[in-house]
mmCIF file of C-alpha atoms in Angstrom:
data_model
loop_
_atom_site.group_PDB
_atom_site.id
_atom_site.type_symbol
_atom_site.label_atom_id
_atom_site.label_comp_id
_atom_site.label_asym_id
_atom_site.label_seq_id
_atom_site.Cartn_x
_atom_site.Cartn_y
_atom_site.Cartn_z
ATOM 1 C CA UNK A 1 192.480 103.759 -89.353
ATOM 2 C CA UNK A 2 192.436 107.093 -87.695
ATOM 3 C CA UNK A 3 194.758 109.515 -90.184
ATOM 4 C CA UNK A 4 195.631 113.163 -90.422
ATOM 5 C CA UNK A 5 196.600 114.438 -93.701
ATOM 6 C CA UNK A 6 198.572 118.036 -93.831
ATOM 7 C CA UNK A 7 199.421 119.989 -97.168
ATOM 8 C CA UNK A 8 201.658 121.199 -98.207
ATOM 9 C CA UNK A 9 204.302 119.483 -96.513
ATOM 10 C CA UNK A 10 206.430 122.982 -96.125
ATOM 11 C CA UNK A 11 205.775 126.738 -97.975
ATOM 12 C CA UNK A 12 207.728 129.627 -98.167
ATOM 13 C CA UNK A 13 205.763 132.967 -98.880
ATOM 14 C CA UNK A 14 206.732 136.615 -98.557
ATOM 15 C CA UNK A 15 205.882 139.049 -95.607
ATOM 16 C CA UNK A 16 202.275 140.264 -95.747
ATOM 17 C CA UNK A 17 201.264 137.918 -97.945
ATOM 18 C CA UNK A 18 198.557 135.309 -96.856
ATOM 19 C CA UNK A 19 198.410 131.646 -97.039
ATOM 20 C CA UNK A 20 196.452 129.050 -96.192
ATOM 21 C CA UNK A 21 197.471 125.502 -94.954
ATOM 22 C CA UNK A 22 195.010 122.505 -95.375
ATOM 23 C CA UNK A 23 194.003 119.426 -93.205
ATOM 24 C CA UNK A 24 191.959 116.274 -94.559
ATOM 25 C CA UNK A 25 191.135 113.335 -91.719
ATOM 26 C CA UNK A 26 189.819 110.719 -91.584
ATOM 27 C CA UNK A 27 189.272 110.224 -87.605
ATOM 28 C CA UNK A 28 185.738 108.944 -86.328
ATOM 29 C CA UNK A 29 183.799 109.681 -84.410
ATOM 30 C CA UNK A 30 184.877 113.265 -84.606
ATOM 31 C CA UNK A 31 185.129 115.144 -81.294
ATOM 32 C CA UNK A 32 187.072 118.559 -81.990
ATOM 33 C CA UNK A 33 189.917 120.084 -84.238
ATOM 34 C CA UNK A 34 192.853 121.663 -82.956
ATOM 35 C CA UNK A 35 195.426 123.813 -84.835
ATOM 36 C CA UNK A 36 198.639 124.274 -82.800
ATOM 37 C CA UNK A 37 202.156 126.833 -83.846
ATOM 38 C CA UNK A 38 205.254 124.934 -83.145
ATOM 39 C CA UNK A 39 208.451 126.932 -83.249
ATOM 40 C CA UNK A 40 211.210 125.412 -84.453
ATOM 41 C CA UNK A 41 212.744 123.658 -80.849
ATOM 42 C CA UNK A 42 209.623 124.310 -79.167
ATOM 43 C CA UNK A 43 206.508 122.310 -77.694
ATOM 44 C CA UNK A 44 203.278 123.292 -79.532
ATOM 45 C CA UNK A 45 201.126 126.332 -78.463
ATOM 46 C CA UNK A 46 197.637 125.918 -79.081
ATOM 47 C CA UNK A 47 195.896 128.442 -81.801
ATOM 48 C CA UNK A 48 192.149 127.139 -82.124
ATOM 49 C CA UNK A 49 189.823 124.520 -81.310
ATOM 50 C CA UNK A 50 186.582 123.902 -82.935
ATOM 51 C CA UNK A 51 183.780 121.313 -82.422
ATOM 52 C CA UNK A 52 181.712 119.819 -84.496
ATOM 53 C CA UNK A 53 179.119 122.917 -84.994
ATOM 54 C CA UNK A 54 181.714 125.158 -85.322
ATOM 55 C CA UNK A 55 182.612 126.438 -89.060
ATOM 56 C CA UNK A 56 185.005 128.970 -88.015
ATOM 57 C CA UNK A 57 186.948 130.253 -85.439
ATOM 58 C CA UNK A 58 189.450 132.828 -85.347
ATOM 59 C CA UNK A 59 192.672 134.007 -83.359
ATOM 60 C CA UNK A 60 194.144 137.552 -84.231
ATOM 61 C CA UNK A 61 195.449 136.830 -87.980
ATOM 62 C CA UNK A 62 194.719 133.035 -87.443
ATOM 63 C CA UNK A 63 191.487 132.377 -89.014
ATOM 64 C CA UNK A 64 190.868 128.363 -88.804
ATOM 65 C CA UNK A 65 187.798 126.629 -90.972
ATOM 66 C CA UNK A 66 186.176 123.555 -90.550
ATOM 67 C CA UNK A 67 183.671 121.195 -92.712
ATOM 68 C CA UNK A 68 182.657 118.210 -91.036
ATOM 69 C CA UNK A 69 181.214 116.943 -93.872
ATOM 70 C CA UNK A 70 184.109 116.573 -96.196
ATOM 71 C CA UNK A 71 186.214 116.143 -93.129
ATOM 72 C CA UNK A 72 188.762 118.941 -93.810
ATOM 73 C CA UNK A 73 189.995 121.898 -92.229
ATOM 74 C CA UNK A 74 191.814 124.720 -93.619
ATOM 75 C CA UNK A 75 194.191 127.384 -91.309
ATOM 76 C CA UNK A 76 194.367 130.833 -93.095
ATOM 77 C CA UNK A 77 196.481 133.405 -91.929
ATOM 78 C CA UNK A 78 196.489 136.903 -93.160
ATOM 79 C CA UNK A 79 199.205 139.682 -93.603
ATOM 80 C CA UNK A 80 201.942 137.250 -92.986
ATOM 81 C CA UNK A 81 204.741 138.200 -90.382
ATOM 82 C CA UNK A 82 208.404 136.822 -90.219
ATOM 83 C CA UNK A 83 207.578 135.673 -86.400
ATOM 84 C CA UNK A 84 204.917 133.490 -88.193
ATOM 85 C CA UNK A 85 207.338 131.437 -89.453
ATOM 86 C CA UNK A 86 206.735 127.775 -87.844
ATOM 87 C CA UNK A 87 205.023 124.637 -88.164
ATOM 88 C CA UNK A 88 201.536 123.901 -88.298
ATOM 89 C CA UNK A 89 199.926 120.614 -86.949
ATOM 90 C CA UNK A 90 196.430 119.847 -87.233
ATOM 91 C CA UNK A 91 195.416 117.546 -84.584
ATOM 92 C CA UNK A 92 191.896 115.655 -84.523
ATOM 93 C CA UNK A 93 190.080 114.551 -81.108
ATOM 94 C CA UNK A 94 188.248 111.447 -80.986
ATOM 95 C CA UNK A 95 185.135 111.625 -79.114
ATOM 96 C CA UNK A 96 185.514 112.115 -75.646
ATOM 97 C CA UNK A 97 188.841 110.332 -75.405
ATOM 98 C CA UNK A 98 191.700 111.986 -73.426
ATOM 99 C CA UNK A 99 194.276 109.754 -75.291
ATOM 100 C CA UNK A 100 192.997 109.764 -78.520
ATOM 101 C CA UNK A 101 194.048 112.762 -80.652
ATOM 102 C CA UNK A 102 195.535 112.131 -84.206
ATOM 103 C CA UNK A 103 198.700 114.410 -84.795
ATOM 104 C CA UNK A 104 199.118 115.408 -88.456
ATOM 105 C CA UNK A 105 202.554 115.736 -89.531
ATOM 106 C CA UNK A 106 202.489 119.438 -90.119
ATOM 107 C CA UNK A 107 203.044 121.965 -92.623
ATOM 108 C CA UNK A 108 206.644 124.145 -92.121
ATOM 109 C CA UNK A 109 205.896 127.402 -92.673
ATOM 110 C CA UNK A 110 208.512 129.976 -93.978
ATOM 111 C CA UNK A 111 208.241 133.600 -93.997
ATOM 112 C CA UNK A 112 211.125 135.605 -95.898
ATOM 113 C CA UNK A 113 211.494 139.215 -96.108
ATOM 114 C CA UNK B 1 199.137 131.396 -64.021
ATOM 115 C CA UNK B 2 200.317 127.377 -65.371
ATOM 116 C CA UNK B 3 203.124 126.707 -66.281
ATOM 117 C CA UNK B 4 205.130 123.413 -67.652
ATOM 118 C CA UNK B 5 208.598 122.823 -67.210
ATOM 119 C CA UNK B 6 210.870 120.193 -69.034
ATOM 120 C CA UNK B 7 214.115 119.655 -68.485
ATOM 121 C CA UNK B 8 217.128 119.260 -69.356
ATOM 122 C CA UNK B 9 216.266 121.207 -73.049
ATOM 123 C CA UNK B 10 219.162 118.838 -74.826
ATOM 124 C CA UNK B 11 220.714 115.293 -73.753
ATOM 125 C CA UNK B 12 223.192 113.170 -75.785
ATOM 126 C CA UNK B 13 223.542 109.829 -74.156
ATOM 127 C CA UNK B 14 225.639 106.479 -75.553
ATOM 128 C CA UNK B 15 223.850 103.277 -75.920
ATOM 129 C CA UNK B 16 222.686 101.429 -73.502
ATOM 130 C CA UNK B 17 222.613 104.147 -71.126
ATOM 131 C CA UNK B 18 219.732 104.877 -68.164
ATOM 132 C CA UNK B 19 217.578 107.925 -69.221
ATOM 133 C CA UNK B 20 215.638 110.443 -66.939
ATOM 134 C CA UNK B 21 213.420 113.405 -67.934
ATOM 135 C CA UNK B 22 211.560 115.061 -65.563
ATOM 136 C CA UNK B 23 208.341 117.632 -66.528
ATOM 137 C CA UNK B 24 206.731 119.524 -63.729
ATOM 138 C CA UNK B 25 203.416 121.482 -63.831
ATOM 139 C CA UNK B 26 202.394 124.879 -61.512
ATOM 140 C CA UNK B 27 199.566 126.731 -60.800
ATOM 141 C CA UNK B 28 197.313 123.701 -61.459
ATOM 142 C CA UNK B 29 196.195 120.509 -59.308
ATOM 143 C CA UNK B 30 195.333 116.657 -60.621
ATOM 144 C CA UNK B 31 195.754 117.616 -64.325
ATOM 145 C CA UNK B 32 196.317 114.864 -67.111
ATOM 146 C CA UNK B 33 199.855 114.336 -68.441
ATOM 147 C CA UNK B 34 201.177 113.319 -71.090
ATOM 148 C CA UNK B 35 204.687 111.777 -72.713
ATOM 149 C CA UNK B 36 204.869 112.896 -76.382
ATOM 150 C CA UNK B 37 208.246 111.755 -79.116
ATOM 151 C CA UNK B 38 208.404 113.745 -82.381
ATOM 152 C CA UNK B 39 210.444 112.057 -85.029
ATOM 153 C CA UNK B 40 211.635 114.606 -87.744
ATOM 154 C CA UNK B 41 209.146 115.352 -90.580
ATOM 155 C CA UNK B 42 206.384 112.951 -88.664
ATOM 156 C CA UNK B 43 203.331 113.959 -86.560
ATOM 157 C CA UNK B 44 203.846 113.631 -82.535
ATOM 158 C CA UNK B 45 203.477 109.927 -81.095
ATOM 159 C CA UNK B 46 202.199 109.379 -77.308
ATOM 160 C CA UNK B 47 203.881 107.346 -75.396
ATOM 161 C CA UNK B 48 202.337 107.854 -72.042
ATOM 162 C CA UNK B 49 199.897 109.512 -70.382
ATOM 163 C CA UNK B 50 198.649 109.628 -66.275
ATOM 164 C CA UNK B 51 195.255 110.675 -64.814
ATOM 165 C CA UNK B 52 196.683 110.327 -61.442
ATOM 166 C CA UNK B 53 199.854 110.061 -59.360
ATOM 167 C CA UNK B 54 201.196 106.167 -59.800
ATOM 168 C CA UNK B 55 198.522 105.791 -62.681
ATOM 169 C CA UNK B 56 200.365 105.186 -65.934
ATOM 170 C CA UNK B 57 198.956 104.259 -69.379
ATOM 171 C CA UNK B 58 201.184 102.828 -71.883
ATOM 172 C CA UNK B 59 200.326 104.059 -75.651
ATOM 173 C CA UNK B 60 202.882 102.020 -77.298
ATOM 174 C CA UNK B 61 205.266 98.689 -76.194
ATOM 175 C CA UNK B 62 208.970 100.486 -76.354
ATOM 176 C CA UNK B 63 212.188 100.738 -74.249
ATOM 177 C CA UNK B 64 210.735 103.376 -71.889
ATOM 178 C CA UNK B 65 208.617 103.792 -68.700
ATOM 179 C CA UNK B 66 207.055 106.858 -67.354
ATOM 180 C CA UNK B 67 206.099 107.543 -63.609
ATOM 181 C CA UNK B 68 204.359 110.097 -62.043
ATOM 182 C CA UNK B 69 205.522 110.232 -58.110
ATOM 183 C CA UNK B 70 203.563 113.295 -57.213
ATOM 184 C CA UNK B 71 200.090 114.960 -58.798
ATOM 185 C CA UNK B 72 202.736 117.494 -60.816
ATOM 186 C CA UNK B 73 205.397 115.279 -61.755
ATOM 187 C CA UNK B 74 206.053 113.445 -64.291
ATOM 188 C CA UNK B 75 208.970 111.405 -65.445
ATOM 189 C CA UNK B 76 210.136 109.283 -68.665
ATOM 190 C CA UNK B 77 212.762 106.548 -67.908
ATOM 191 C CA UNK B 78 214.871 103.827 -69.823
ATOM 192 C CA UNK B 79 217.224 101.633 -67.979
ATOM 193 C CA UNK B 80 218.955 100.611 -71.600
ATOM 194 C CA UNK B 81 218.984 103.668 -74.452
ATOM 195 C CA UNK B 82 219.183 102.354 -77.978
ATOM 196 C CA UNK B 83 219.549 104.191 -81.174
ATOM 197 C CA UNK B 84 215.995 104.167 -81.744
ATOM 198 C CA UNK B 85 214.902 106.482 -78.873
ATOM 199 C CA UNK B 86 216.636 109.103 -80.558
ATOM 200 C CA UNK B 87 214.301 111.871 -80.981
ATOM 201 C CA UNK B 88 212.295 115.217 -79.703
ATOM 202 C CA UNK B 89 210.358 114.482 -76.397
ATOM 203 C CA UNK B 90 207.472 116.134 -75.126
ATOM 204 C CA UNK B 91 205.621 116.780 -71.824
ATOM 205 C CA UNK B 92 201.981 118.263 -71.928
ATOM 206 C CA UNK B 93 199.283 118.438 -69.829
ATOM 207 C CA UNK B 94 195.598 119.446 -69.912
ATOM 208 C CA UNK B 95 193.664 121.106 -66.930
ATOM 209 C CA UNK B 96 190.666 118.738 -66.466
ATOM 210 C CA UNK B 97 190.591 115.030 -66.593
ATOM 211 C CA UNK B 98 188.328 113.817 -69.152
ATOM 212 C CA UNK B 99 187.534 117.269 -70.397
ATOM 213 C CA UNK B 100 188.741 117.134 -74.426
ATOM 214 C CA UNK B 101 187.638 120.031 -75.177
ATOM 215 C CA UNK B 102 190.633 121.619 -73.390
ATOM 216 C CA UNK B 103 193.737 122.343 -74.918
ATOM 217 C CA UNK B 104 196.968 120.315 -74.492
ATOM 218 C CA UNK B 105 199.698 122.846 -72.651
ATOM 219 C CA UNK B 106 203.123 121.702 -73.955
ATOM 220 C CA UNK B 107 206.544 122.556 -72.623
ATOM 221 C CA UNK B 108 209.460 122.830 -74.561
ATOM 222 C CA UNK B 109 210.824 119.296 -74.769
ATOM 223 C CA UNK B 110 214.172 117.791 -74.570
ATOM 224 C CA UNK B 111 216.171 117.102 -77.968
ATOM 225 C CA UNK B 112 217.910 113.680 -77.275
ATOM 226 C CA UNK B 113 220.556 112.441 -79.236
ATOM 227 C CA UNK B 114 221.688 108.674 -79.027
ATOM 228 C CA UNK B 115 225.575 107.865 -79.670
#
């Protein structure tokens, strides 16, 4: 069965600090990796997508990793803002499918002051 | 530029209500859409998606129905609500058919509460 695994469920860190948010799947055959920033009431705006050959890929302080071997990605994001504050979903592609991408349940982000 | 709009942003219904939300998409032509629900604390579940106007693929059996009645439109229906449908819904779409290396463009769904 195709699964997404997010930790930690939800983190609270201070402004300018960095943190970094984990995904572990299971999905096969692997097609691409998405990390997307949901804001609380929102729809999901993508942050990165990364293939197969690609071990990192970054987006201003959004710096996403991925190891295809031990199936697990990792979103790191540096100098922490209070507008960062959202959740994170990690969402696998299966091959070339258009309706098969695996949603993670996310990690809630907090940022406090 | 694209754009996705959902509307309305919040709906409380009773039971056994009809439901219709509509999601439109500009500045593209023949994209994929897609019906999302988000239960709290769980990942996003699809529930529909179209390649086409009047071609509709059904991800999971349920109390809903989605049509799409022209290439930028796209519409989730119930004739009946129950408590289950409860829930955060979500309209994307992605700008080539079969491409999956494209992003998913979501709008900013429609909190519906069941009463």
């Amino acid at each position: 069965k195709n699964q997404v695994e997010q930790s930690p469920q939800s983190l609270i860190i201070l402004e300018g600090k960095n943190c970094t948010l984990q995904c572990n799947y299971t999905v096969s055959p692997f097609s691409n990796l998405r990390w997307y920033k949901q804001d609380t009431g929102r729809g999901p705006v993508s942050l990165t997508i990364m293939t197969f050959s690609e071990n990192t890929k970054s987006n201003g302080r959004y710096t996403a990793t991925l190891d295809a071997d031990t199936k697990q990605s990792s979103l790191h994001i540096t100098a922490s803002q209070l507008s960062d504050s959202a959740s994170y979903i990690c969402v696998v592609s299966v091959d070339t499918g258009r309706r098969a991408l695996t949603f993670g349940s996310g990690t809630r982000l907090q940022v406090q002051p | 530029s694209q754009t996705i709009h959902q509307w309305p942003a919040t709906l409380v219904q009773p039971v056994g209500s009809p439901l219709s939300l509509e999601c439109t998409v500009e500045g593209t032509s023949n994209p994929n859409l897609y019906w999302y629900r988000q239960a709290a604390g769980r990942g996003l579940q699809l529930l529909f998606y179209s390649v086409g106007i009047g071609q509709i693929s059904s991800e999971v059996p349920q109390n809903l129905s989605a049509s799409r009645p022209q290439d930028r439109q796209f519409i989730l229906s119930s004739k009946k609500l129950l408590l289950s449908d409860s829930g955060f819904y979500l309209c994307a779409w992605s700008p080539t058919p079969g491409a999956s290396n494209q992003p998913q463009h979501f709008g900013d769904g429609t909190r519906l509460s069941i009463l």
